[in-house]
Coordinates of C-alpha atoms and ligand atoms in Angstrom, one line a residue:
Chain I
X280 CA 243.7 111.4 86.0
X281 CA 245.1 108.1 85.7
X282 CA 243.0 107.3 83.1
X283 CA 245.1 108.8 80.5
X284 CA 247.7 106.2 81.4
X285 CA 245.6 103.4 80.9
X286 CA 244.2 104.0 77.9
X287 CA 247.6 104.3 77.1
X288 CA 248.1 101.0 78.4
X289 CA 245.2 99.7 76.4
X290 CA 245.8 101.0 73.5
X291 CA 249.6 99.4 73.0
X292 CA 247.6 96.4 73.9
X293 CA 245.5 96.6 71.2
X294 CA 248.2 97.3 68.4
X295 CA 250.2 94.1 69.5
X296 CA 246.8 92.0 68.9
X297 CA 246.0 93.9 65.9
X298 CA 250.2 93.4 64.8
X299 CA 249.7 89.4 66.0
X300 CA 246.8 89.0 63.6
X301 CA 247.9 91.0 60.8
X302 CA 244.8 93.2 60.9
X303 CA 245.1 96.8 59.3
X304 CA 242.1 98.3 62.0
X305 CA 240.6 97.6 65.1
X306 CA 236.9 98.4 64.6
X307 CA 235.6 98.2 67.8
X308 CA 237.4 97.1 71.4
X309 CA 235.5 95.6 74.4
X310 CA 236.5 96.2 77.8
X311 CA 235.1 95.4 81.3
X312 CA 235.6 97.5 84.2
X313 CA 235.2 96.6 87.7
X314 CA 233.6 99.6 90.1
X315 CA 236.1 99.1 92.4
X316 CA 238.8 99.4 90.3
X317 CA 239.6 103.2 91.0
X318 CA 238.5 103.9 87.5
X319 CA 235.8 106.4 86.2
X320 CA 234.1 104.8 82.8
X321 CA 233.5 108.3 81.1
X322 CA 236.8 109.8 82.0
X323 CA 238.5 106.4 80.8
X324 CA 236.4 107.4 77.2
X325 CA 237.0 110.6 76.5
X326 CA 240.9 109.4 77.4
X327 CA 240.8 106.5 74.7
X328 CA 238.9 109.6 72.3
X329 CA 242.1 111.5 72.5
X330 CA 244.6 109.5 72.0
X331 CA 243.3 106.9 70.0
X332 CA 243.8 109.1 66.6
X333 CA 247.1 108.0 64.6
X334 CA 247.0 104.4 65.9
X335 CA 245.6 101.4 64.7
X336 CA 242.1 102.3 66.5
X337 CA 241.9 105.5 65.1
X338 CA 238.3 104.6 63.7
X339 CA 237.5 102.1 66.7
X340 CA 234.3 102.0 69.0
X341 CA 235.1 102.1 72.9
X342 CA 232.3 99.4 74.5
X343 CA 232.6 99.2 78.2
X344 CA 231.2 97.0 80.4
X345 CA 230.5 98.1 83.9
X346 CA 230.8 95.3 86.0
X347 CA 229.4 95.4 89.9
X348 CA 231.2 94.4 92.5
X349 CA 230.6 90.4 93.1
X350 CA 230.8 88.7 96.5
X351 CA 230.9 85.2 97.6
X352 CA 229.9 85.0 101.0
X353 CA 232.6 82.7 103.2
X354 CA 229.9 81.7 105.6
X355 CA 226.8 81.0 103.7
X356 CA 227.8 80.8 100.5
X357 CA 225.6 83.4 99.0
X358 CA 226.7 85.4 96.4
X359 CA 225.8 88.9 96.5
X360 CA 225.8 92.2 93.8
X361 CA 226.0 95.3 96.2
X362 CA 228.2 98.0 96.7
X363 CA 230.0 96.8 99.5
X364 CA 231.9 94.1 100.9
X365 CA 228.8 92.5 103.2
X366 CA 226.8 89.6 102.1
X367 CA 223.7 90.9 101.6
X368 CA 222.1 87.3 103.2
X369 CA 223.5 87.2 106.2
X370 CA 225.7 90.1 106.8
X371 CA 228.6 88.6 107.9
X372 CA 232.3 90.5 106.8
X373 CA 234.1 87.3 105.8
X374 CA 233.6 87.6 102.1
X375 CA 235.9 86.8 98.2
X376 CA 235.6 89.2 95.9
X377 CA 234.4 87.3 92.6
X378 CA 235.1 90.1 90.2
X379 CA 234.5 93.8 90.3
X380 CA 237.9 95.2 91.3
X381 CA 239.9 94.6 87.9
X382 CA 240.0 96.0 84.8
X383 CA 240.0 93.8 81.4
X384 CA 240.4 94.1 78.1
X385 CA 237.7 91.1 76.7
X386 CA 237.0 91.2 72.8
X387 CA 238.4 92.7 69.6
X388 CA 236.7 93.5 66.4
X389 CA 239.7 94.1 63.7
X390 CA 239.5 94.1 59.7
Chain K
X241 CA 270.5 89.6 83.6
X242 CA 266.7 89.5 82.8
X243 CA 266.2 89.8 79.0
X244 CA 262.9 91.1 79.1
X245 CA 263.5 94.3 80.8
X246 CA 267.6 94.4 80.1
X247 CA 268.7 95.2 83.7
X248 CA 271.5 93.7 85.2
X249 CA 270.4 93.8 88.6
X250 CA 271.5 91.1 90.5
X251 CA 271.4 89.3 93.9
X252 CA 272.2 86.6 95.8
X253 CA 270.8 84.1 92.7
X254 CA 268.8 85.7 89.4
X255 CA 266.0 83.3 89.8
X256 CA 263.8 85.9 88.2
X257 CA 263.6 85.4 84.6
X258 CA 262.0 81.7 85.1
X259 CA 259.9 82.6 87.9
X260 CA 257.7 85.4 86.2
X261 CA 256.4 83.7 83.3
X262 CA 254.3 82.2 85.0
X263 CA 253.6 83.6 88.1
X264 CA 251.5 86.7 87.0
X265 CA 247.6 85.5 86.8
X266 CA 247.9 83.0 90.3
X267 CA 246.3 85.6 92.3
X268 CA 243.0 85.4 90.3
X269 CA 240.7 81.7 90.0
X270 CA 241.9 79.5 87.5
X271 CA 238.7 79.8 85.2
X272 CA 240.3 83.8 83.9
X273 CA 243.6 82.0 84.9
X274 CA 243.1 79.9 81.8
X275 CA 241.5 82.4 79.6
X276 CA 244.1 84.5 80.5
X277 CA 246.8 82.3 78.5
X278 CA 245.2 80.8 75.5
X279 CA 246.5 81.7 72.3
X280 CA 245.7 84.1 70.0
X281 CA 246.6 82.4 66.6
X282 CA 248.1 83.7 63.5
X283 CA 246.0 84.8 60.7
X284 CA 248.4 85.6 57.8
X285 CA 245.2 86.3 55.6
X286 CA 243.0 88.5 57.6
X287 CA 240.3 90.5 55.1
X288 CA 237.0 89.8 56.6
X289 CA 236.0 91.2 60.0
X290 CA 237.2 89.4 62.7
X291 CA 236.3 88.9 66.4
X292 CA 238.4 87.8 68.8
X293 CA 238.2 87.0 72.6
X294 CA 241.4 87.9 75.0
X295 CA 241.1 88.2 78.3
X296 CA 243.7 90.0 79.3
X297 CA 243.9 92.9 82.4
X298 CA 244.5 95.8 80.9
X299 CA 247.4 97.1 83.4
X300 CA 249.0 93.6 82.5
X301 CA 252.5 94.9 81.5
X302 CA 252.6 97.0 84.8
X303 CA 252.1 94.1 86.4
X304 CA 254.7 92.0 84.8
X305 CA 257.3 94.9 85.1
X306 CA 255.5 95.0 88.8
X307 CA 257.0 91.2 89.3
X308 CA 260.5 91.9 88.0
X309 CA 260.5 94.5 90.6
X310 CA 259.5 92.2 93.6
X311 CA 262.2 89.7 92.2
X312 CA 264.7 92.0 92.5
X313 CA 263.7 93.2 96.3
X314 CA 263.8 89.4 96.6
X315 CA 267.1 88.6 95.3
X316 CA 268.8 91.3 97.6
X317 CA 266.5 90.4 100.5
X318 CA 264.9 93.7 100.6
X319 CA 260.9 94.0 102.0
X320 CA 259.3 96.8 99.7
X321 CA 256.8 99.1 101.2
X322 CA 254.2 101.2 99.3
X323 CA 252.9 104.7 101.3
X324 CA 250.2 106.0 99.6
X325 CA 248.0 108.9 101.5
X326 CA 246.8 112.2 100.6
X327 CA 249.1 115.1 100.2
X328 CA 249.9 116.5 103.0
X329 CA 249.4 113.4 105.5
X330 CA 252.9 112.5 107.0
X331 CA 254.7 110.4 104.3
X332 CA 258.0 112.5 104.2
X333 CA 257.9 113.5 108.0
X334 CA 257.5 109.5 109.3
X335 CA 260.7 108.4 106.8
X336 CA 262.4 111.1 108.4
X337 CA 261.8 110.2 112.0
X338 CA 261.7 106.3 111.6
X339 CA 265.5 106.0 111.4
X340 CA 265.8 107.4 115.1
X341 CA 264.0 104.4 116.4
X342 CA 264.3 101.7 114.1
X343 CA 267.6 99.4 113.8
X344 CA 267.1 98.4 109.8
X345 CA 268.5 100.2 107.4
X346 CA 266.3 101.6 104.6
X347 CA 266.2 103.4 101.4
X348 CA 263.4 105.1 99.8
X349 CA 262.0 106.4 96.4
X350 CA 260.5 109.5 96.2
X351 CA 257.5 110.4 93.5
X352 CA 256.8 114.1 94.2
X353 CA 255.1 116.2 90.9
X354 CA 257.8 118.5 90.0
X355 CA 260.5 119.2 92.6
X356 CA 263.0 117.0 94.4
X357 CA 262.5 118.4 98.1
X358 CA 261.3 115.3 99.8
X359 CA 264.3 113.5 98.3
X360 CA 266.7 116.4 100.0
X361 CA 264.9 116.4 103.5
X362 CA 265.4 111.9 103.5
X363 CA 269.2 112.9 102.5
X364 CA 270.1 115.6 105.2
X365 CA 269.2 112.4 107.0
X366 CA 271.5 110.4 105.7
X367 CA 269.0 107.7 104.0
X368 CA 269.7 107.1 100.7
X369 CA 267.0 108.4 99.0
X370 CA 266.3 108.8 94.9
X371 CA 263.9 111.0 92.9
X372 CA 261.5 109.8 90.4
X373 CA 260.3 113.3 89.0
X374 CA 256.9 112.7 87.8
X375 CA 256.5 115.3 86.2
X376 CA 252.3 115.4 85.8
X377 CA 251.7 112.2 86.6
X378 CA 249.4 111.6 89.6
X379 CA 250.6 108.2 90.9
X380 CA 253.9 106.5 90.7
X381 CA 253.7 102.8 88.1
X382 CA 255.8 99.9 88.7
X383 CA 258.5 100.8 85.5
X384 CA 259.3 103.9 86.9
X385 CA 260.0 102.7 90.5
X386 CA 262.2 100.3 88.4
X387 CA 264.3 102.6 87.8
X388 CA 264.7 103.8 91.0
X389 CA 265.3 100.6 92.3
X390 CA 268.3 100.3 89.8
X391 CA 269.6 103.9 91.4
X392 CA 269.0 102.6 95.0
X393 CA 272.1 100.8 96.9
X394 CA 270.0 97.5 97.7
X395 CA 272.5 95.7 99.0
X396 CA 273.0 98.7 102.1
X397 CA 269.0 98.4 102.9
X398 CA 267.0 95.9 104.5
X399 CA 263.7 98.2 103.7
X400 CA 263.1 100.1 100.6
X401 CA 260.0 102.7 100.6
X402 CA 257.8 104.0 97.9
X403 CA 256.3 107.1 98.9
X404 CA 253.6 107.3 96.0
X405 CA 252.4 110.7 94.8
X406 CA 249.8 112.2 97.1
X407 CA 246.7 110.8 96.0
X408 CA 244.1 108.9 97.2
X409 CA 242.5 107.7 94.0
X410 CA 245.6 107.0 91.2
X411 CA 247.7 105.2 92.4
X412 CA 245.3 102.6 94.4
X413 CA 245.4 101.4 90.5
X414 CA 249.1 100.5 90.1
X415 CA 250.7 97.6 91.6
X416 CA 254.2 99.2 92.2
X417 CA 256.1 95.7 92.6
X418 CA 256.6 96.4 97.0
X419 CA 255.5 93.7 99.3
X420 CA 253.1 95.6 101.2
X421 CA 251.1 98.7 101.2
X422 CA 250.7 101.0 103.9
X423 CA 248.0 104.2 103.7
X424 CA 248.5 107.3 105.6
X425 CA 245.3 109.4 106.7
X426 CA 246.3 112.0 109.1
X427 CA 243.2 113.4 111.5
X428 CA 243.1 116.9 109.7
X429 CA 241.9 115.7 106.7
X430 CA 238.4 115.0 108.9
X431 CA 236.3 112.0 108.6
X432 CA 234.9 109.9 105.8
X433 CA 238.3 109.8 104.1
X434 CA 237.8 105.6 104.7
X435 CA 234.8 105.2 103.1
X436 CA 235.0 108.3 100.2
X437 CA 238.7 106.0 99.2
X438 CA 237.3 102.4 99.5
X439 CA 239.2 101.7 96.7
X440 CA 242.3 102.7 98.1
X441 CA 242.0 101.6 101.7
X442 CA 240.9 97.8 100.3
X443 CA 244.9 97.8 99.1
X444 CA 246.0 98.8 102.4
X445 CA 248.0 96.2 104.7
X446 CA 248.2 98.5 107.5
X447 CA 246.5 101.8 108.0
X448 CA 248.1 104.6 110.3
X449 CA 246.2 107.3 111.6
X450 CA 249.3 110.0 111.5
X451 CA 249.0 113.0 113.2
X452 CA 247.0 111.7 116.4
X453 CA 248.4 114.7 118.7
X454 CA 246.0 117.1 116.6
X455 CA 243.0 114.8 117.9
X456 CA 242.1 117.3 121.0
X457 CA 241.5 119.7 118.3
X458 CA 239.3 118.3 115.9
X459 CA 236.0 116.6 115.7
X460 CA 237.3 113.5 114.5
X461 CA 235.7 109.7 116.0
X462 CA 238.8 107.9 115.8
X463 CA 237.0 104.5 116.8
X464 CA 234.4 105.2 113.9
X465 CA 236.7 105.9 111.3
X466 CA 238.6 102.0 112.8
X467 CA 235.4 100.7 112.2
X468 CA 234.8 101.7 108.7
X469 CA 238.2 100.6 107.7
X470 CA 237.5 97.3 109.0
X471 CA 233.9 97.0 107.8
X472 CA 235.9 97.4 103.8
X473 CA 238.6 94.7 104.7
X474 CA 237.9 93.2 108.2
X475 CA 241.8 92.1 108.5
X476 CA 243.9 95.5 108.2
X477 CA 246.3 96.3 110.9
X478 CA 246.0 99.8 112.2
X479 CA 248.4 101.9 114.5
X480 CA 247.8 105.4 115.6
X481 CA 251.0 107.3 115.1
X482 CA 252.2 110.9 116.2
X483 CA 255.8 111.9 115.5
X484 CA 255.9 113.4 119.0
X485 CA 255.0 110.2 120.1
X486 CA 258.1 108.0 120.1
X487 CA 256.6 105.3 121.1
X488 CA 254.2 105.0 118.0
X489 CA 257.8 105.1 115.8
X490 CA 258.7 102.1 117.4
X491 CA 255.5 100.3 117.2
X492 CA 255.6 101.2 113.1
X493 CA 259.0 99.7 113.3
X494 CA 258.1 96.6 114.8
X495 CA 255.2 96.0 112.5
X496 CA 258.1 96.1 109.7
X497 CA 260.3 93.8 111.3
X498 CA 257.6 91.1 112.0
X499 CA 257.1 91.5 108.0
X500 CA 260.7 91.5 107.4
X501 CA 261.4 88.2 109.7
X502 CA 257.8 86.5 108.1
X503 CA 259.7 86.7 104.5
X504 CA 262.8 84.9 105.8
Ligands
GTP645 N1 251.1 117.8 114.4 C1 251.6 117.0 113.5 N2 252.1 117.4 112.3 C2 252.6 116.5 111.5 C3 252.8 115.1 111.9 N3 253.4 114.4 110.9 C4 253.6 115.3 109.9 N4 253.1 116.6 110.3 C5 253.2 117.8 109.4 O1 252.4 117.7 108.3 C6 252.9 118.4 107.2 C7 253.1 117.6 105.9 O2 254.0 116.5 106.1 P1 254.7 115.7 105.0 O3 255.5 114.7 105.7 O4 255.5 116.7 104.1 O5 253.6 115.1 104.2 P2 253.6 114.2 102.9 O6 252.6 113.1 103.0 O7 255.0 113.7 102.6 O8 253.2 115.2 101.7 P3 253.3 115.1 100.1 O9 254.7 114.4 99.8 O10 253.2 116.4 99.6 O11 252.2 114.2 99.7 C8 254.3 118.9 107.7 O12 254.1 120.3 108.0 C9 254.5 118.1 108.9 O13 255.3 118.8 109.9 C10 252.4 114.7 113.2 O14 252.5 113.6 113.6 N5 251.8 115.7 114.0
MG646 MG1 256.2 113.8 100.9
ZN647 ZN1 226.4 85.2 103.9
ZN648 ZN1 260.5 89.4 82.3
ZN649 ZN1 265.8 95.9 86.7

């Protein structure tokens, strides 16, 4: 359950934006997680529910983006949304990853 | 001495505290590289709702701390090594048997949930060897192998392990600060371990199949499981490795010292 830690992680993140901008709440935090990241959306939200009570995001709303994984094929320059790391045009192996495998933290709503 | 993190670690030349400012988003296209950096700026006055837009990875202060650590393997000339598998696979038992066929020296740190056993069975060896106790945690993170690099004698090693917690999901998430990562899956554990982990196997610079003597005994398509490894990341090295198998010591050693003479 590594989750725990990132919310953790996540969390001190938001405090040092909300400290930065003076803001007395964050009201609502936007995040975008890659499925191949390693990390389960709903176990990553009931994580920020627990510990997010006492800090500065006590009252905020979790909004997490799912993001697929993204491929850009090397050989014929397609750029696929699937599940695995195979251009879906031409099948060929010799693919980037565009996005997908990271976890971000995107927008902030603070008061 | 690095004043972001305090240590005192040093090498050859403390090159570190210059290079990591700016080194930390390079991996990743310049478009988020850019986002990445721009400014959030002050409001003193801040009464009405405000929205603001940071990109920013969410595991970025791993990462940083992540960096320091690769600066101080650097500075002492030291290639770090990342073994992650599932419990059970063969971490302990191939750090244990590498040092009767290899000719670097090497150190290791241990994550292990609550005891320090793997630690001891490294030490009756004689390989320096130091305990990061967990405690519940399910992978190891790049601050605390930190400090276990600061209770490690670098300048005695050539090689320093990180034998992760056993876990094939956690710690695939946590850049640990080594140079490379090698992932255990030992033939018990049966098929479809590869493509159950993708995660995890993606981050893997070599895969060894440990425990190859057991194959006679289990139902277990060796070539298959190659192929689905190299169907998720077409350019992983693989080695099949038994510890009754000298031979497949050595080759693990000689894949590190190819590593160790390609960073100079
Ligand atoms: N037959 C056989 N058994 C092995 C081999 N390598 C390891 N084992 C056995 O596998 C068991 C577990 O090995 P460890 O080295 O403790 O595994 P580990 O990955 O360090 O385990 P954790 O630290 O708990 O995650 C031990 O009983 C070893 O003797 C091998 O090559 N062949
Ligand atoms: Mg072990
Ligand atoms: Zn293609
Ligand atoms: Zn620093
Ligand atoms: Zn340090």
């Amino acid at each position: 359950m590594h989750e725990y830690s990132i919310v953790q992680a996540l969390l001190t993140q938001c405090e040092d934006i909300a400290a930065k901008n003076d803001a007395n709440a964050v009201n609502s935090i936007e995040i975008k997680i890659g499925v191949m990241s390693g990390v389960e959306s709903h176990l990553l939200k009931t994580a920020f529910d627990t510990f997010k009570e006492g800090t500065v995001c006590g009252r905020s709303q979790l909004i997490i983006h799912e993001q697929p994984l993204k491929i850009l094929c090397n050989e014929c320059g397609f750029e696929s949304e699937v599940p695995v790391y195979k251009c879906s045009k031409c099948e060929s192996l010799n693919v980037k990853v565009v996005d997908g495998e990271d976890m971000y933290l995107m927008r902030l709503e603070m008061e | 001495m690095c004043t972001d993190c305090g240590c005192s670690i040093r090498g050859k030349e403390d090159k570190h505290h210059h290079d990591h400012e700016h080194h930390h988003d390079h991996h990743h296209n310049s478009h988020e590289h850019q986002k990445a950096h721009s400014h959030i700026h002050n409001n003193p006055h801040l009464n009405d709702p405000k929205t603001i837009t940071v990109i920013q990875k969410i595991l970025d202060k791993n990462d940083h701390e992540a960096m320091h650590n690769r600066s101080h393997l650097d500075n002492h000339g030291v290639l770090g090594i990342n073994l992650m598998s599932s419990p059970g696979s063969g971490k302990t038992t191939l750090l244990e048997h590498l040092k009767d066929v290899c000719e670097f020296n090497y150190g290791v740190i241990e994550g292990d949930l609550e005891t320090n056993r793997d630690a001891e069975r490294l030490k009756a060896k004689n390989i320096p060897a130091m305990q990061i106790q967990t405690g519940s945690a399910c992978h190891l993170d790049a601050f605390m192998v930190h400090k276990g690099l600061h209770d490690l004698p670098l300048d005695d090693i050539d090689v320093c392990f990180v034998e992760n917690v056993g876990n094939l999901v956690c710690p695939a998430s946590y850049d640990v600060g080594t140079h490379l990562n090698v992932v255990l899956v030992s033939i018990p554990e049966g098929e479809d371990k590869i493509a159950k982990y993708p995660v995890m196997f993606r981050k893997a610079d070599l895969i060894i199949f440990t425990k190859v003597d057991l194959l006679p005994y289990f139902d277990y398509d060796i070539e298959k499981e190659k192929a689905v490894a190299r169907s998720l990341k077409p350019n992983v090295d693989i080695l099949e490795l038994s510890i009754q198998d000298k031979d497949s010591l050595r080759q693990f050693a000689q894949w590190i010292e190819f590593k160790r003479k390609m960073r100079g």
